[in-house]
PDB file of C-alpha atoms in Angstrom:
ATOM      1  CA  MET N   1     121.127 101.548 105.612  1.00  0.00           C
ATOM      2  CA  THR N   2     117.513 100.613 104.940  1.00  0.00           C
ATOM      3  CA  LEU N   3     115.714  97.791 106.730  1.00  0.00           C
ATOM      4  CA  THR N   4     112.442  96.384 105.409  1.00  0.00           C
ATOM      5  CA  VAL N   5     109.898  93.998 106.914  1.00  0.00           C
ATOM      6  CA  THR N   6     109.126  91.433 104.215  1.00  0.00           C
ATOM      7  CA  ARG N   7     105.423  90.839 104.877  1.00  0.00           C
ATOM      8  CA  ASP N   8     104.206  94.447 104.674  1.00  0.00           C
ATOM      9  CA  HIS N   9     107.131  96.497 103.290  1.00  0.00           C
ATOM     10  CA  THR N  10     107.423  98.578 106.461  1.00  0.00           C
ATOM     11  CA  SER N  11     110.816 100.230 105.927  1.00  0.00           C
ATOM     12  CA  PHE N  12     113.213 102.328 107.958  1.00  0.00           C
ATOM     13  CA  GLN N  13     116.241 104.256 106.783  1.00  0.00           C
ATOM     14  CA  ILE N  14     119.000 104.518 109.375  1.00  0.00           C
ATOM     15  CA  LYS N  15     121.669 107.192 108.986  1.00  0.00           C
ATOM     16  CA  ALA N  16     125.054 107.431 110.675  1.00  0.00           C
ATOM     17  CA  SER N  17     128.025 109.630 109.859  1.00  0.00           C
ATOM     18  CA  LYS N  18     130.515 106.840 110.534  1.00  0.00           C
ATOM     19  CA  ALA N  19     130.530 103.105 110.072  1.00  0.00           C
ATOM     20  CA  HIS N  20     133.163 100.458 110.507  1.00  0.00           C
ATOM     21  CA  THR N  21     133.338  97.187 108.634  1.00  0.00           C
ATOM     22  CA  GLY N  22     135.351  94.239 109.763  1.00  0.00           C
ATOM     23  CA  PRO N  23     135.463  90.490 109.645  1.00  0.00           C
ATOM     24  CA  ARG N  24     132.474  88.622 110.969  1.00  0.00           C
ATOM     25  CA  CYS N  25     133.056  86.147 113.748  1.00  0.00           C
ATOM     26  CA  ASN N  26     131.709  82.618 113.973  1.00  0.00           C
ATOM     27  CA  ASP N  27     129.425  83.697 116.827  1.00  0.00           C
ATOM     28  CA  ASP N  28     127.510  85.815 114.261  1.00  0.00           C
ATOM     29  CA  LEU N  29     126.479  82.842 112.125  1.00  0.00           C
ATOM     30  CA  PRO N  30     123.524  81.597 114.229  1.00  0.00           C
ATOM     31  CA  GLU N  31     121.962  85.077 114.006  1.00  0.00           C
ATOM     32  CA  VAL N  32     122.605  85.251 110.268  1.00  0.00           C
ATOM     33  CA  ASP N  33     120.868  81.882 109.883  1.00  0.00           C
ATOM     34  CA  ARG N  34     117.943  83.063 112.020  1.00  0.00           C
ATOM     35  CA  GLN N  35     117.516  86.240 109.971  1.00  0.00           C
ATOM     36  CA  GLN N  36     117.808  84.272 106.721  1.00  0.00           C
ATOM     37  CA  ALA N  37     115.036  81.906 107.845  1.00  0.00           C
ATOM     38  CA  LEU N  38     112.773  84.831 108.809  1.00  0.00           C
ATOM     39  CA  PHE N  39     113.306  86.463 105.428  1.00  0.00           C
ATOM     40  CA  ARG N  40     112.723  83.189 103.564  1.00  0.00           C
ATOM     41  CA  ASP N  41     109.557  82.483 105.581  1.00  0.00           C
ATOM     42  CA  GLY N  42     108.334  86.031 104.976  1.00  0.00           C
ATOM     43  CA  LEU N  43     108.680  85.530 101.243  1.00  0.00           C
ATOM     44  CA  SER N  44     106.753  82.274 101.519  1.00  0.00           C
ATOM     45  CA  GLU N  45     103.908  84.114 103.308  1.00  0.00           C
ATOM     46  CA  LEU N  46     103.760  86.480 100.321  1.00  0.00           C
ATOM     47  CA  GLY N  47     103.344  83.586  97.907  1.00  0.00           C
ATOM     48  CA  TYR N  48     106.899  83.017  96.748  1.00  0.00           C
ATOM     49  CA  SER N  49     107.811  79.385  96.153  1.00  0.00           C
ATOM     50  CA  GLU N  50     110.237  77.645  98.488  1.00  0.00           C
ATOM     51  CA  ALA N  51     112.869  77.654  95.726  1.00  0.00           C
ATOM     52  CA  GLN N  52     112.460  81.402  95.231  1.00  0.00           C
ATOM     53  CA  GLY N  53     112.751  82.019  98.969  1.00  0.00           C
ATOM     54  CA  VAL N  54     115.922  79.978  99.164  1.00  0.00           C
ATOM     55  CA  GLY N  55     117.327  81.720  96.096  1.00  0.00           C
ATOM     56  CA  TYR N  56     116.681  85.202  97.480  1.00  0.00           C
ATOM     57  CA  SER N  57     118.155  84.408 100.893  1.00  0.00           C
ATOM     58  CA  VAL N  58     121.193  82.302 100.054  1.00  0.00           C
ATOM     59  CA  TYR N  59     124.580  83.615 101.154  1.00  0.00           C
ATOM     60  CA  GLU N  60     128.186  82.504 101.218  1.00  0.00           C
ATOM     61  CA  THR N  61     129.784  82.580 104.649  1.00  0.00           C
ATOM     62  CA  ALA N  62     133.085  83.738 103.143  1.00  0.00           C
ATOM     63  CA  ASN N  63     131.378  86.906 101.819  1.00  0.00           C
ATOM     64  CA  LEU N  64     129.926  88.040 105.161  1.00  0.00           C
ATOM     65  CA  VAL N  65     131.341  91.049 106.989  1.00  0.00           C
ATOM     66  CA  ALA N  66     130.356  92.827 110.183  1.00  0.00           C
ATOM     67  CA  VAL N  67     129.144  96.430 110.048  1.00  0.00           C
ATOM     68  CA  GLU N  68     129.215  98.509 113.227  1.00  0.00           C
ATOM     69  CA  PHE N  69     127.655 101.960 113.485  1.00  0.00           C
ATOM     70  CA  ALA N  70     125.794 104.210 115.901  1.00  0.00           C
ATOM     71  CA  PRO N  71     122.458 105.347 114.415  1.00  0.00           C
ATOM     72  CA  GLU N  72     122.039 109.137 114.440  1.00  0.00           C
ATOM     73  CA  GLN N  73     118.766 109.531 112.546  1.00  0.00           C
ATOM     74  CA  VAL N  74     115.955 107.150 111.594  1.00  0.00           C
ATOM     75  CA  PHE N  75     113.388 107.852 108.883  1.00  0.00           C
ATOM     76  CA  SER N  76     110.205 106.110 107.827  1.00  0.00           C
ATOM     77  CA  GLN N  77     110.630 104.801 104.297  1.00  0.00           C
ATOM     78  CA  THR N  78     107.387 102.850 104.124  1.00  0.00           C
ATOM     79  CA  PRO N  79     105.558 103.762 100.924  1.00  0.00           C
ATOM     80  CA  GLY N  80     102.721 106.199 101.575  1.00  0.00           C
ATOM     81  CA  PRO N  81     102.028 109.599 103.125  1.00  0.00           C
ATOM     82  CA  GLY N  82     104.598 109.312 105.960  1.00  0.00           C
ATOM     83  CA  ALA N  83     107.526 108.227 103.791  1.00  0.00           C
ATOM     84  CA  GLY N  84     110.657 110.227 104.435  1.00  0.00           C
ATOM     85  CA  GLN N  85     109.616 111.623 107.815  1.00  0.00           C
ATOM     86  CA  GLU N  86     112.154 111.425 110.615  1.00  0.00           C
ATOM     87  CA  ILE N  87     111.268 109.201 113.539  1.00  0.00           C
ATOM     88  CA  THR N  88     112.169 110.867 116.827  1.00  0.00           C
ATOM     89  CA  LYS N  89     112.274 109.598 120.407  1.00  0.00           C
TER      90      LYS N  89
END
């Protein structure tokens, strides 16, 4: 799984040997909405129009699933000299 910060493309790759997917629960939806708003606002800060931000962050509740895993390794994936290096404790 790779996570990226919208405003500066800071990226992390998270690796795990096992993952479990399952149905999302209604308690997850407020967090999904919060993350969607952060992503949309981040795109706006980069100069995307409001319509583009909405288009990139829209989702259908029926298509959401939960993913559960225990990270084993984390790597920097931010473009530049440190890309691909493992991040250790």
